[in-house]
Coordinates of C-alpha atoms in Angstrom, one line a residue:
M1 CA -1.8 26.6 4.1
S2 CA -0.3 27.7 7.6
K3 CA 3.1 26.6 8.5
P4 CA 1.6 24.3 11.3
G5 CA -0.9 22.9 8.7
M6 CA 2.2 22.3 6.2
E7 CA 4.0 20.4 9.0
E8 CA 1.0 18.3 9.6
K9 CA 0.7 17.5 6.1
R10 CA 4.2 16.5 5.6
S11 CA 4.3 14.3 8.7
L12 CA 1.1 12.6 7.4
E13 CA 2.8 12.0 3.7
V14 CA 5.8 10.7 5.2
A15 CA 4.1 8.2 7.4
E16 CA 1.5 7.4 4.2
A17 CA 4.6 6.7 2.1
A18 CA 6.1 4.0 4.5
R19 CA 2.8 2.2 5.0
E20 CA 2.4 -1.3 3.6
T21 CA -0.5 -0.2 1.2
E22 CA -1.5 -3.5 -0.1
W23 CA -3.3 -6.3 2.0
Q24 CA -2.3 -9.4 0.1
L25 CA -2.9 -11.9 3.0
P26 CA -6.3 -12.0 5.0
S27 CA -6.4 -10.3 8.4
F28 CA -8.6 -11.5 11.3
V29 CA -8.7 -8.0 12.8
G30 CA -9.1 -6.1 9.5
E31 CA -12.0 -8.1 8.7
M32 CA -13.2 -7.5 12.1
F33 CA -13.2 -3.7 11.9
M34 CA -15.3 -4.3 8.3
G35 CA -17.9 -6.1 10.4
R36 CA -16.9 -9.4 8.9
F37 CA -16.2 -12.0 11.8
R38 CA -14.0 -14.4 10.5
P39 CA -13.4 -17.4 13.1
D40 CA -12.0 -19.6 10.5
L41 CA -8.8 -17.3 10.6
I42 CA -8.1 -18.0 14.3
H43 CA -9.8 -21.5 14.8
P44 CA -8.7 -24.1 15.4
Y45 CA -6.5 -22.6 18.1
P46 CA -3.0 -23.1 16.9
E47 CA -1.4 -26.0 18.9
Q48 CA 2.5 -26.0 18.8
D49 CA 4.1 -29.0 16.8
P50 CA 5.4 -31.5 19.4
E51 CA 8.8 -31.6 18.0
D52 CA 9.0 -27.9 18.0
R53 CA 7.7 -27.9 21.5
R54 CA 10.5 -30.4 22.6
A55 CA 12.9 -28.2 21.1
G56 CA 11.8 -25.2 23.1
D57 CA 11.6 -27.3 26.2
R58 CA 15.0 -28.5 26.2
I59 CA 16.2 -24.7 26.0
L60 CA 13.8 -23.6 28.6
E61 CA 14.8 -26.4 31.0
K62 CA 18.4 -25.1 31.0
L63 CA 17.4 -21.5 31.0
K64 CA 15.2 -22.0 34.1
L65 CA 18.1 -23.3 36.1
F66 CA 20.5 -20.7 34.9
L67 CA 18.4 -17.7 35.9
A68 CA 17.5 -19.3 39.3
A69 CA 21.4 -20.0 39.9
E70 CA 23.0 -17.1 38.0
V71 CA 21.0 -14.2 37.3
D72 CA 20.3 -11.8 40.5
A73 CA 17.5 -9.7 39.3
D74 CA 17.6 -7.4 42.2
R75 CA 21.3 -7.0 42.3
I76 CA 21.2 -6.0 38.4
D77 CA 18.5 -3.5 39.4
R78 CA 20.5 -2.3 42.4
E79 CA 23.9 -2.0 40.6
K80 CA 22.4 -1.0 37.2
E81 CA 24.6 -3.6 35.1
I82 CA 23.9 -7.1 33.9
P83 CA 27.3 -8.9 34.8
P84 CA 29.4 -10.2 32.1
E85 CA 29.1 -13.8 33.2
V86 CA 25.4 -13.3 32.9
I87 CA 25.7 -12.3 29.3
D88 CA 28.3 -15.1 28.6
G89 CA 25.9 -17.6 30.2
L90 CA 23.3 -16.4 27.5
R91 CA 25.7 -16.5 24.6
D92 CA 26.7 -20.1 25.7
M93 CA 23.0 -21.4 25.2
G94 CA 22.8 -19.7 22.0
L95 CA 20.1 -17.1 23.1
F96 CA 21.6 -14.3 21.1
G97 CA 20.7 -16.2 17.8
I98 CA 17.2 -18.1 19.0
K99 CA 15.3 -17.4 15.4
L100 CA 18.5 -17.0 13.2
P101 CA 18.6 -20.2 10.8
T102 CA 21.2 -22.9 11.8
E103 CA 23.2 -22.2 8.8
Y104 CA 24.2 -19.2 10.1
G105 CA 25.1 -20.5 13.7
G106 CA 21.5 -19.6 15.2
L107 CA 19.2 -22.0 17.1
G108 CA 16.6 -21.8 14.3
L109 CA 13.8 -21.8 16.8
S110 CA 10.0 -20.8 16.0
Q111 CA 8.4 -17.5 17.1
V112 CA 6.5 -19.3 19.3
N113 CA 9.6 -20.9 21.2
Y114 CA 11.4 -17.5 21.3
N115 CA 8.4 -16.0 22.9
R116 CA 8.5 -18.9 25.6
I117 CA 12.1 -17.9 26.1
V118 CA 11.3 -14.2 26.4
Q119 CA 8.4 -14.9 28.8
L120 CA 10.5 -16.9 31.1
V121 CA 13.2 -14.4 31.1
A122 CA 10.9 -11.5 31.7
S123 CA 9.0 -13.2 34.6
H124 CA 12.5 -13.1 36.6
C125 CA 14.4 -10.2 35.1
A126 CA 13.0 -7.6 32.9
S127 CA 16.4 -5.9 32.2
T128 CA 17.7 -9.2 31.0
A129 CA 14.5 -9.6 28.7
V130 CA 15.1 -6.5 27.0
L131 CA 18.8 -7.2 26.4
L132 CA 17.7 -10.1 24.4
S133 CA 14.4 -8.7 23.0
A134 CA 16.0 -5.6 21.8
H135 CA 18.9 -7.4 20.3
Q136 CA 16.6 -9.9 18.3
S137 CA 13.2 -8.4 18.0
I138 CA 13.9 -5.1 16.5
G139 CA 17.8 -5.0 16.5
V140 CA 20.0 -6.3 13.4
P141 CA 19.1 -10.0 13.2
Q142 CA 15.2 -9.5 12.3
P143 CA 15.6 -6.7 9.5
L144 CA 18.5 -8.6 8.1
K145 CA 16.5 -11.9 8.1
M146 CA 13.7 -10.1 6.4
F147 CA 15.5 -7.8 4.1
G148 CA 19.2 -8.6 4.0
T149 CA 21.2 -9.5 0.9
D150 CA 22.8 -12.9 1.0
E151 CA 26.2 -11.2 1.5
Q152 CA 24.9 -9.1 4.5
K153 CA 23.4 -12.1 6.0
E154 CA 26.7 -14.1 5.5
K155 CA 28.9 -11.3 6.9
Y156 CA 26.7 -10.4 9.9
L157 CA 24.3 -13.1 11.0
P158 CA 27.0 -15.6 12.2
R159 CA 28.4 -12.8 14.5
L160 CA 25.1 -12.2 15.8
A161 CA 24.3 -15.7 16.4
K162 CA 27.7 -15.9 18.2
G163 CA 26.7 -13.3 20.8
E164 CA 27.6 -9.9 19.3
I165 CA 24.9 -7.4 20.7
S166 CA 22.8 -5.3 18.3
A167 CA 20.5 -2.2 18.7
F168 CA 18.2 -0.4 16.6
A169 CA 18.6 3.4 16.2
L170 CA 15.5 5.5 15.1
T171 CA 14.7 7.8 17.8
E172 CA 16.2 11.5 18.0
P173 CA 15.9 14.1 20.8
G174 CA 13.4 15.9 18.6
V175 CA 12.2 13.0 16.7
G176 CA 9.8 10.3 18.3
S177 CA 6.5 9.1 16.6
D178 CA 7.0 11.7 13.7
P179 CA 10.0 10.7 11.7
S180 CA 9.5 13.5 9.1
K181 CA 11.6 15.8 11.5
M182 CA 14.7 13.3 11.4
T183 CA 17.6 15.6 11.4
T184 CA 20.4 12.7 11.4
T185 CA 22.0 12.7 8.0
A186 CA 24.0 10.2 5.9
V187 CA 25.9 12.1 2.9
P188 CA 27.6 10.1 0.1
T189 CA 31.5 10.5 0.1
A190 CA 33.4 12.0 -2.7
D191 CA 34.2 8.6 -4.4
G192 CA 30.6 7.3 -3.7
E193 CA 31.8 4.1 -1.9
A194 CA 30.4 5.3 1.5
Y195 CA 28.3 7.5 3.4
L196 CA 29.0 9.7 6.3
I197 CA 26.3 9.6 9.2
N198 CA 26.0 12.8 11.4
G199 CA 23.4 13.3 14.4
H200 CA 22.1 12.1 17.4
K201 CA 20.0 9.0 18.5
L202 CA 18.2 9.0 21.8
W203 CA 17.0 6.0 24.0
I204 CA 18.7 3.4 21.9
S205 CA 18.5 0.3 24.0
N206 CA 21.6 -1.8 23.7
G207 CA 23.2 1.2 22.2
P208 CA 26.1 1.8 24.4
V209 CA 27.3 -1.6 24.0
A210 CA 26.3 -2.7 20.8
D211 CA 28.7 -4.4 18.4
L212 CA 26.2 -3.8 15.5
L213 CA 23.3 -1.4 15.0
I214 CA 20.7 -0.7 12.7
V215 CA 20.8 3.1 11.9
M216 CA 18.2 5.2 10.2
A217 CA 19.5 8.6 8.9
R218 CA 18.3 10.9 6.0
T219 CA 20.0 10.5 2.6
N220 CA 18.6 13.4 0.9
D221 CA 19.1 17.1 1.1
P222 CA 17.9 18.3 4.6
A223 CA 16.1 21.3 2.5
D224 CA 13.9 18.8 0.8
E225 CA 10.2 19.0 1.9
R226 CA 9.9 15.3 2.7
P227 CA 12.8 13.0 4.0
E228 CA 14.5 10.0 2.5
I229 CA 15.0 8.1 5.3
T230 CA 17.3 4.9 4.9
A231 CA 18.5 1.9 6.9
F232 CA 22.2 1.3 7.4
V233 CA 24.2 -1.7 9.3
V234 CA 26.9 0.4 11.1
E235 CA 29.6 -1.2 13.3
G236 CA 29.5 -0.2 16.8
Q237 CA 33.2 0.2 17.3
S238 CA 33.1 2.9 14.3
D239 CA 35.2 5.9 14.6
G240 CA 33.2 8.8 15.4
L241 CA 30.3 6.7 17.1
T242 CA 30.1 7.7 20.9
T243 CA 27.8 7.2 23.5
E244 CA 27.3 10.9 25.1
H245 CA 25.0 9.9 28.1
R246 CA 24.0 6.7 29.5
C247 CA 20.1 6.8 30.3
D248 CA 18.8 6.0 34.0
F249 CA 15.1 5.2 34.1
M250 CA 12.3 4.5 36.6
G251 CA 12.7 0.7 36.0
L252 CA 14.8 -1.5 33.7
K253 CA 17.8 -0.3 35.7
G254 CA 20.1 -3.0 34.1
I255 CA 19.7 -2.0 30.5
Q256 CA 22.4 -0.5 28.5
N257 CA 20.3 2.6 26.8
G258 CA 21.9 5.8 25.7
L259 CA 22.1 9.1 23.7
L260 CA 24.4 8.2 20.7
R261 CA 26.3 10.6 18.8
F262 CA 27.3 10.1 15.2
E263 CA 30.3 12.4 14.0
N264 CA 31.4 11.7 10.3
V265 CA 30.9 7.8 10.9
R266 CA 31.8 6.1 7.6
V267 CA 29.4 3.3 6.5
P268 CA 30.1 1.4 3.1
K269 CA 27.2 1.9 0.8
E270 CA 26.9 -2.2 0.9
N271 CA 25.7 -1.8 4.3
I272 CA 22.3 0.0 3.0
V273 CA 19.3 -2.4 3.8
L274 CA 16.5 -2.9 1.7
G275 CA 17.4 0.3 -0.5
L276 CA 17.6 3.9 -0.4
G277 CA 14.7 5.8 0.9
K278 CA 13.1 2.5 2.6
G279 CA 14.2 2.7 6.0
L280 CA 10.7 3.5 7.5
K281 CA 9.2 0.7 5.7
L282 CA 11.9 -1.5 7.1
A283 CA 11.1 -0.3 10.4
L284 CA 7.3 -0.9 10.1
Q285 CA 7.4 -4.4 8.8
T286 CA 10.3 -5.4 11.3
L287 CA 7.8 -4.0 14.1
N288 CA 5.0 -6.2 12.8
T289 CA 6.9 -9.3 14.3
G290 CA 8.9 -7.5 16.8
R291 CA 6.2 -6.2 18.8
L292 CA 4.9 -10.0 19.3
T293 CA 7.5 -10.1 22.2
L294 CA 5.7 -7.6 24.3
P295 CA 2.7 -9.9 24.8
A296 CA 5.1 -13.0 25.8
A297 CA 6.9 -10.9 28.2
C298 CA 4.0 -9.0 29.5
G299 CA 2.5 -12.4 30.4
G300 CA 5.5 -13.6 32.3
A301 CA 5.5 -10.6 34.4
M302 CA 1.9 -10.7 35.1
K303 CA 2.2 -14.6 36.1
Q304 CA 4.9 -13.3 38.6
A305 CA 2.6 -10.7 39.9
L306 CA -0.4 -13.1 40.3
A307 CA 2.2 -15.7 42.2
M308 CA 3.0 -13.2 44.7
A309 CA -0.3 -11.8 45.3
T310 CA -1.7 -15.2 45.6
E311 CA 0.7 -16.4 48.0
W312 CA 0.3 -13.1 50.4
A313 CA -3.4 -13.4 49.9
N314 CA -3.5 -16.7 51.5
E315 CA -0.9 -16.1 54.1
R316 CA -1.9 -12.9 55.2
R317 CA -4.9 -12.8 57.8
Q318 CA -7.0 -9.7 58.7
W319 CA -10.4 -9.6 60.3
G320 CA -10.5 -13.3 60.9
A321 CA -9.8 -14.6 57.5
P322 CA -6.9 -14.5 54.9
V323 CA -7.2 -11.2 52.9
G324 CA -7.8 -13.1 49.7
H325 CA -11.2 -14.0 51.0
H326 CA -12.3 -10.5 51.3
E327 CA -14.3 -9.5 48.2
A328 CA -12.4 -6.4 47.7
V329 CA -9.0 -8.5 47.1
A330 CA -10.8 -11.5 45.6
A331 CA -12.2 -9.3 42.8
K332 CA -8.6 -8.0 41.9
L333 CA -7.0 -11.8 42.1
A334 CA -9.7 -12.8 39.8
T335 CA -9.6 -10.0 37.4
M336 CA -5.8 -10.7 37.4
A337 CA -6.3 -14.4 36.7
G338 CA -8.8 -13.6 33.9
E339 CA -6.5 -11.2 31.9
I340 CA -3.4 -13.4 32.1
F341 CA -5.6 -16.0 30.5
A342 CA -6.5 -13.7 27.7
V343 CA -2.8 -12.1 27.2
E344 CA -1.2 -15.6 26.9
S345 CA -4.4 -16.5 24.5
L346 CA -3.1 -13.6 22.4
A347 CA 0.4 -14.3 22.7
W348 CA 0.6 -17.6 21.4
L349 CA -2.2 -17.1 18.7
T350 CA -0.1 -14.2 17.3
S351 CA 3.1 -16.0 17.5
A352 CA 1.8 -18.9 15.8
M353 CA 0.4 -16.4 13.1
A354 CA 3.8 -15.2 12.5
D355 CA 5.2 -18.7 12.3
R356 CA 2.8 -19.9 9.8
G357 CA 3.1 -16.8 7.5
E358 CA -0.6 -17.2 6.2
M359 CA -1.9 -14.0 7.4
D360 CA -1.1 -10.2 7.5
I361 CA -0.4 -9.7 11.3
R362 CA 0.2 -5.9 11.3
L363 CA -3.1 -5.3 13.3
E364 CA -2.9 -8.2 15.2
A365 CA 0.4 -7.4 16.5
A366 CA -0.5 -3.9 17.2
L367 CA -3.7 -4.8 18.8
A368 CA -1.9 -7.5 21.1
K369 CA 0.9 -5.3 21.9
L370 CA -1.5 -2.6 23.0
Y371 CA -3.7 -4.8 24.9
C372 CA -1.3 -6.8 26.7
S373 CA 1.0 -3.7 27.6
E374 CA -2.1 -2.3 29.3
A375 CA -3.3 -5.4 30.9
L376 CA 0.3 -5.7 32.5
W377 CA 0.0 -2.3 34.1
R378 CA -3.3 -3.1 35.5
T379 CA -2.2 -6.5 36.8
V380 CA 1.1 -5.1 38.5
D381 CA -0.8 -2.2 39.7
A382 CA -3.5 -4.5 41.5
G383 CA -0.4 -6.8 42.7
V384 CA 1.0 -3.8 44.5
Q385 CA -2.3 -2.9 46.2
I386 CA -3.0 -6.5 47.5
R387 CA 0.6 -6.5 49.0
G388 CA -0.1 -3.2 50.7
G389 CA 3.1 -1.4 52.0
R390 CA 5.0 -4.5 51.3
G391 CA 4.2 -4.0 47.6
Y392 CA 5.8 -0.6 47.8
E393 CA 8.9 -1.7 49.5
T394 CA 11.9 -3.0 47.9
A395 CA 12.7 -6.8 47.8
E396 CA 16.0 -6.1 49.6
S397 CA 14.5 -4.1 52.1
L398 CA 11.8 -6.8 52.7
Q399 CA 14.7 -9.5 53.0
G400 CA 16.9 -7.2 55.3
R401 CA 13.9 -7.3 58.0
G402 CA 13.3 -11.2 57.8
E403 CA 10.7 -11.2 55.1
A404 CA 10.2 -13.0 51.7
P405 CA 11.9 -10.8 49.2
M406 CA 9.1 -10.5 46.9
P407 CA 9.9 -7.9 44.0
M408 CA 6.5 -6.6 43.4
E409 CA 7.7 -2.9 43.5
R410 CA 10.5 -3.6 41.0
L411 CA 7.9 -5.5 38.7
L412 CA 5.8 -2.2 38.6
R413 CA 8.7 0.0 37.8
D414 CA 9.8 -2.5 35.0
A415 CA 6.1 -2.7 33.6
R416 CA 5.7 1.0 33.2
I417 CA 7.8 1.4 30.0
N418 CA 5.7 -1.5 28.1
L419 CA 3.0 1.4 27.4
I420 CA 5.7 3.4 25.7
I421 CA 8.2 1.5 24.0
E422 CA 7.6 0.3 20.3
G423 CA 4.9 2.8 19.9
T424 CA 3.2 4.5 23.0
S425 CA -0.5 3.3 23.7
E426 CA -1.7 6.5 22.1
I427 CA 0.3 6.1 18.6
M428 CA -0.6 2.5 18.6
R429 CA -4.3 3.6 18.7
L430 CA -3.9 6.1 15.8
F431 CA -1.7 3.4 13.9
I432 CA -4.4 0.7 14.4
A433 CA -7.2 3.3 13.5
R434 CA -5.6 4.4 10.3
E435 CA -5.1 0.7 9.2
A436 CA -8.9 0.0 10.0
L437 CA -9.9 2.9 7.9
D438 CA -7.8 1.9 4.9
P439 CA -10.7 -0.5 3.4
H440 CA -13.1 2.5 3.6
M441 CA -10.5 4.8 2.0
R442 CA -9.8 2.5 -0.8
V443 CA -13.3 2.1 -1.5
A444 CA -13.7 5.9 -1.6
G445 CA -10.5 6.4 -3.5
A446 CA -9.4 8.8 -0.7
S447 CA -6.1 9.0 1.4
A448 CA -4.9 10.4 4.7
T449 CA -3.6 13.6 2.8
S450 CA -6.5 14.3 0.3
S451 CA -10.3 14.7 0.6
K452 CA -10.9 13.6 -2.8
I453 CA -13.7 10.8 -2.8
D454 CA -15.0 8.8 -5.8
V455 CA -18.8 9.4 -4.9
M456 CA -20.2 6.8 -7.4
G457 CA -17.7 3.9 -6.3
A458 CA -18.3 4.6 -2.5
G459 CA -22.0 4.7 -3.2
K460 CA -22.4 1.4 -4.9
F461 CA -20.3 -0.4 -2.3
Y462 CA -21.7 0.9 0.9
A463 CA -25.5 0.7 -0.6
R464 CA -24.7 -3.1 -0.3
W465 CA -22.1 -3.5 2.7
Y466 CA -24.2 -1.2 5.2
P467 CA -27.5 -2.9 5.4
M468 CA -25.6 -6.1 5.8
L469 CA -24.4 -5.0 9.1
W470 CA -27.8 -4.7 10.5
L471 CA -29.4 -8.0 9.2
P472 CA -29.9 -10.5 12.1
R473 CA -28.0 -13.8 12.0
F474 CA -30.0 -16.8 13.1
K475 CA -27.0 -19.1 13.7
G476 CA -23.8 -18.3 15.6
P477 CA -20.5 -18.6 14.2
E478 CA -19.6 -22.1 12.9
G479 CA -16.5 -24.1 13.8
F480 CA -16.2 -23.3 17.6
E481 CA -17.5 -26.3 20.0
L482 CA -18.6 -24.1 22.9
R483 CA -21.4 -24.4 25.4
G484 CA -23.5 -22.3 27.4
S485 CA -22.2 -18.7 28.6
L486 CA -18.9 -19.1 26.2
A487 CA -21.2 -19.8 23.2
S488 CA -23.0 -16.7 23.9
H489 CA -19.8 -14.6 24.4
L490 CA -18.8 -16.0 20.9
R491 CA -22.5 -14.7 19.5
F492 CA -21.8 -11.5 21.3
A493 CA -18.4 -11.1 19.4
E494 CA -19.8 -11.5 16.2
R495 CA -22.8 -8.9 16.9
A496 CA -20.3 -6.6 18.3
S497 CA -18.0 -6.8 15.4
R498 CA -20.7 -5.5 13.1
R499 CA -21.7 -2.9 15.5
L500 CA -18.1 -1.7 15.6
A501 CA -18.0 -1.3 11.9
R502 CA -21.1 0.6 11.9
D503 CA -19.7 2.9 14.7
L504 CA -16.7 3.3 12.5
F505 CA -18.7 4.5 9.5
H506 CA -21.1 6.7 11.5
M507 CA -17.9 8.5 12.9
M508 CA -16.4 8.7 9.1
M509 CA -19.8 10.2 7.9
V510 CA -20.2 12.7 11.0
H511 CA -16.5 13.8 10.9
R512 CA -15.2 12.9 7.3
Q513 CA -11.6 14.2 6.9
G514 CA -11.6 15.8 10.6
L515 CA -11.8 12.0 12.2
Q516 CA -8.1 11.6 11.9
K517 CA -8.0 14.3 14.7
K518 CA -10.7 12.9 16.7
Q519 CA -8.3 10.7 18.7
M520 CA -10.3 10.0 21.5
I521 CA -13.3 8.5 19.3
L522 CA -10.5 6.6 17.6
G523 CA -9.2 5.2 20.7
R524 CA -12.7 4.0 21.8
L525 CA -13.3 2.2 18.5
V526 CA -9.7 0.5 18.6
D527 CA -10.2 -0.4 22.3
T528 CA -13.3 -1.8 21.3
G529 CA -11.6 -4.0 18.7
A530 CA -8.9 -4.8 21.1
E531 CA -11.3 -6.3 23.6
L532 CA -13.1 -8.3 20.8
F533 CA -9.8 -9.8 19.6
A534 CA -9.1 -10.8 23.0
M535 CA -12.3 -12.2 23.4
S536 CA -12.0 -14.3 20.4
A537 CA -8.5 -15.6 21.2
V538 CA -9.8 -16.8 24.4
L539 CA -12.9 -18.4 22.9
S540 CA -10.9 -20.2 20.4
R541 CA -8.4 -21.6 22.9
C542 CA -11.1 -22.9 25.0
A543 CA -12.5 -24.6 22.0
S544 CA -9.3 -26.3 21.2
P545 CA -8.2 -29.7 22.7
G546 CA -5.2 -28.3 24.3
C547 CA -7.2 -26.1 26.6
P548 CA -5.8 -25.9 30.0
A549 CA -7.9 -27.5 32.8
G550 CA -10.5 -24.9 34.3
A551 CA -9.8 -22.4 31.5
E552 CA -13.6 -22.0 30.7
E553 CA -14.3 -20.3 34.1
L554 CA -11.4 -17.8 33.6
A555 CA -12.8 -17.2 30.0
D556 CA -16.1 -16.5 31.1
L557 CA -15.3 -14.0 33.6
F558 CA -13.0 -12.3 31.3
C559 CA -15.6 -12.2 28.5
R560 CA -18.4 -10.8 30.8
Q561 CA -16.0 -8.1 32.0
A562 CA -14.8 -7.4 28.3
R563 CA -18.5 -7.0 27.2
R564 CA -19.0 -4.4 30.2
R565 CA -15.9 -2.4 28.7
I566 CA -17.3 -3.0 25.3
K567 CA -20.6 -1.5 26.2
R568 CA -18.9 1.5 27.9
F569 CA -16.7 2.3 24.8
H570 CA -19.8 2.2 22.4
Q571 CA -21.8 4.7 24.6
E572 CA -19.0 7.1 24.7
V573 CA -18.3 7.0 21.1
Y574 CA -21.6 9.0 20.9
C575 CA -21.9 10.4 24.2
N576 CA -18.8 12.0 25.6
D577 CA -17.0 14.9 26.8
D578 CA -14.4 15.1 24.3
T579 CA -14.9 18.7 23.2
R580 CA -15.1 20.3 26.4
T581 CA -12.1 18.5 27.6
Y582 CA -10.0 19.6 24.7
R583 CA -11.1 23.0 25.4
V584 CA -10.1 23.2 29.0
A585 CA -6.8 21.3 28.0
R586 CA -6.0 24.2 25.7
Q587 CA -6.8 27.0 28.5
V588 CA -4.3 24.9 30.6
L589 CA -1.7 25.2 27.8
K590 CA -2.1 28.9 27.5
G591 CA -1.6 29.2 31.2
S592 CA -5.2 30.3 32.1
F593 CA -5.0 28.7 35.4
P594 CA -1.7 29.7 36.8
W595 CA -3.2 29.2 40.6
L596 CA -3.2 25.4 39.6
E597 CA 0.6 25.7 39.9
G598 CA 0.8 27.8 42.9
N599 CA 2.6 27.0 46.2
I600 CA 5.0 24.5 44.6
V601 CA 8.9 24.1 44.3
S602 CA 10.1 23.4 40.8
T603 CA 13.7 23.4 40.9
W604 CA 13.8 21.6 37.7
K605 CA 13.1 25.0 35.9
Q606 CA 16.2 26.4 37.3
K607 CA 18.3 23.4 36.4
A608 CA 17.1 23.3 32.8
P609 CA 19.5 24.1 30.3
K610 CA 18.9 27.8 28.9
D611 CA 18.4 28.1 24.9
E612 CA 21.1 29.6 23.1

């Protein structure tokens, strides 16, 4: 096998070893990819317990006043710092221990309330929202809650609840989505009582100011073919831990994010979380819940974008009418409203799933993250377009010339990162596709790294399963009290889930082991699943007693638009330009069109560091 082939095989083996291989609880999305539409798993739409809601309301009431009076989001963006008094105010409200149990000094709130809090903060200041979510969604509190020993919980959780800041350190300069290339090492000391960590970690949110970190490091010999990656709790003030560079980004100007250097950082062996070699498993399972924050945060930013766009579309008059009355702008506003309803429906559905603990939500969390982050980008892009030149102008500049300081420009800059953090959209599609294929691989006795197939077992299964995907259904899904067009959308979702399963199976038969490299096809199948999940969440919410007034019209518009997108994805699974597109891309990489880069000035090439 060639060296690139060996590297690819090793990367796949590392990823496969970290996966949750068992499905001990049901998954709505997992069933949907197999052509089994299970509305009973998402309906009735979960209503927040009244006592739980009141607990969240009390915090939100105080927080809203605090944000308006004390958190100057434009100043944070301009000065690239969250003031100490803001952090102290968040501490005083207990917002660094929102989900931590009260026995450790936390607020003991639910995932739903946690996400309500994050949504409110994100609607006002994305940098402050990231400070809180990087600390609690993937920082030290969540993995310790899930996997920490009693001693680790008693030692660290009270500190975190009081407001010590935490971070999660996995990414390295040469390691993004492929952890098999991890170079940070943790070597046992001579007495066996501790480990010495050496290496670099990049893009670590809260890292430069963290009091505690979860650090991933390789604990076996670097010469070994497959890395053994282990998670450690590391003190932020440890000797040998330094911030080499604080990163500056397009948006999120106020966050503390940097390149961290570990030079013989001593960590007691008692600080290993979950066990030797189980760091990636910890990371993946932590992200199942950690990703749920993003849909709520995206919803908050989208609501703010709609509020600004709507006010402007009513106020601004051109050609004898408010600009919002002109069809081109009206179409954007309507789509924004429909997508906000869908994003919120996904956010509260998946949050409630996490609270109840009755389902395996790895696919639901991943699809919600993927769908909502891309919906946010579409929404703020439309908001900027509606505002025109004022959407491109900073809030400070607008205020300086006497206009309302609408921060649409900042909202757009802050939004872009959501398609990258906690799994880029491209990686999320591959992750979701791998999990969607898992039932088929188990039936066939295959794996992502082996082409061996149990022909007899697979034949028996597919002889029963595949024909059922074609049989007509004379009754729609039961349990939903929907009428008119909403009922037809639900019937469509059921039919489309069977067609999605057929499409996935057809692509397996056509491409076999090579399907894992057909990333564009897999992406279309995943995007179909995302649209169907969003439609299902919307329809379940509309059929619930707590459905907001007027939501049916938003749901109908959203579902109509989603159905058109699903139709396009289906067509492009079978009719596309993927092969030609890939061939052209390889030519671009080889420099076959040098004239495309002519007549430009690229000073970055001169400024780039030279290889030794």
